[in-house]
GROMACS .gro file of C-alpha atoms in nm:
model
   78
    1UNK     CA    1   0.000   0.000   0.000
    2UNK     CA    2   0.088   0.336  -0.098
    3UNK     CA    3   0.107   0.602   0.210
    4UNK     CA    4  -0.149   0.786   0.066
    5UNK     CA    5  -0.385   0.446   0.131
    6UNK     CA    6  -0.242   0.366   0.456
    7UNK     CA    7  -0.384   0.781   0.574
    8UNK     CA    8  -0.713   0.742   0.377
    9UNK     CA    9  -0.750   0.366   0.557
   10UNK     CA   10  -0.614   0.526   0.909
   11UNK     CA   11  -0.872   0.824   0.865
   12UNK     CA   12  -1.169   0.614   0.767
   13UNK     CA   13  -1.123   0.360   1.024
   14UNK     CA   14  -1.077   0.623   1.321
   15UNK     CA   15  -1.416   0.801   1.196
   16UNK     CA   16  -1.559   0.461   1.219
   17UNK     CA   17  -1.434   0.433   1.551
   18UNK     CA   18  -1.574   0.754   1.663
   19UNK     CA   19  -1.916   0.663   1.530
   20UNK     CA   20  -1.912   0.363   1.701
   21UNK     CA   21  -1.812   0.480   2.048
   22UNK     CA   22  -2.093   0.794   1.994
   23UNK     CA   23  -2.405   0.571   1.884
   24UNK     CA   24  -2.335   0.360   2.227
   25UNK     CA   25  -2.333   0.644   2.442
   26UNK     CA   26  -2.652   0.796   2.282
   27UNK     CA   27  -3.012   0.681   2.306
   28UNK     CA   28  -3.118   0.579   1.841
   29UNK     CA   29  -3.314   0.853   1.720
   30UNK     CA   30  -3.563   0.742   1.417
   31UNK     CA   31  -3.506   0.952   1.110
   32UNK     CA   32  -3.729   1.253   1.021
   33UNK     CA   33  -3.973   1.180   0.666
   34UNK     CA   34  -3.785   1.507   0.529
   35UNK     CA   35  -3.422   1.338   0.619
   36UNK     CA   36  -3.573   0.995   0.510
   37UNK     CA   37  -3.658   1.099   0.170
   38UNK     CA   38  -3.313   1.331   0.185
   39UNK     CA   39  -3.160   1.022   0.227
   40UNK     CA   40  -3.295   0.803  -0.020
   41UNK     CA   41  -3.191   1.040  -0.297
   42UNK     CA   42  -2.810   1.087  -0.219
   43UNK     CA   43  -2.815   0.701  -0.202
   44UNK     CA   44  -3.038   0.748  -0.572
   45UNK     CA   45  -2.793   0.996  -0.650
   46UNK     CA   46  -2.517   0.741  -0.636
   47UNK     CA   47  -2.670   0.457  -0.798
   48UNK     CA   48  -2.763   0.692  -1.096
   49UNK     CA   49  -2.368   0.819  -1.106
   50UNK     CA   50  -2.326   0.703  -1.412
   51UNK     CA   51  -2.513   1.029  -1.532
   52UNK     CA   52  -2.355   1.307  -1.382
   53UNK     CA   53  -2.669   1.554  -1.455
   54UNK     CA   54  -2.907   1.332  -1.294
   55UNK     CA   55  -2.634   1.213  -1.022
   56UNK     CA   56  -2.548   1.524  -0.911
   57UNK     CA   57  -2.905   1.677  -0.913
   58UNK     CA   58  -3.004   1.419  -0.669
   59UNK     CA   59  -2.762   1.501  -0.463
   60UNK     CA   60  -2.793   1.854  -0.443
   61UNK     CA   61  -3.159   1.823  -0.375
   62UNK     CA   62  -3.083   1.543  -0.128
   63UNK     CA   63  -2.852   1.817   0.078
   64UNK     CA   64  -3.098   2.051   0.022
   65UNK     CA   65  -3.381   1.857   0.231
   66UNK     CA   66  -3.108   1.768   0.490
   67UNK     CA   67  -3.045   2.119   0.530
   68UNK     CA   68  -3.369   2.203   0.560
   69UNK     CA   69  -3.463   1.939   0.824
   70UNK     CA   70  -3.163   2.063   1.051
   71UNK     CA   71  -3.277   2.422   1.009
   72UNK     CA   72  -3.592   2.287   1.079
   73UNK     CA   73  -3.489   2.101   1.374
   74UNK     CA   74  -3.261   2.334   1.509
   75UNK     CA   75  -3.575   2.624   1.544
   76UNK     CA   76  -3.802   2.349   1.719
   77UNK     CA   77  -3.525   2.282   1.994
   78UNK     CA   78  -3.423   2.692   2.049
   0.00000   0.00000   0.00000
């Protein structure tokens, strides 16, 4: 392995680790419909990849709806 592989692999695996250790220390929280449907088009976004205009629209609107359903959730909370 290149270095280059060995920081991507260190990175990815310590951000794994991190996830890990914060989902046991935190009671699940079920997904939103606005983040649901948020995430089922960045997921569509990268099965359809193959076309970038249709890949990357999905996307965008896919961070769009996330970014709306934070907003949204961070004026309920305040």
């Amino acid at each position: 392995m290149t270095p280059s592989q060995l920081y991507v692999v260190a990175v990815v695996v310590l951000f794994l680790a991190l996830v890990f250790i914060s989902i046991k220390s935190s009671k699940p929280k079920r997904l939103s419909v606005l983040a649901s449907i948020a995430f089922g088009l960045i997921v569509a976004g990268i099965v359809f990849g193959e076309n970038r205009s249709i890949g990357y629209s999905l996307f965008a609107v896919g961070i769009i709806l996330s970014a709306v359903d934070a907003y949204m959730k961070s004026k309920n909370n305040g």
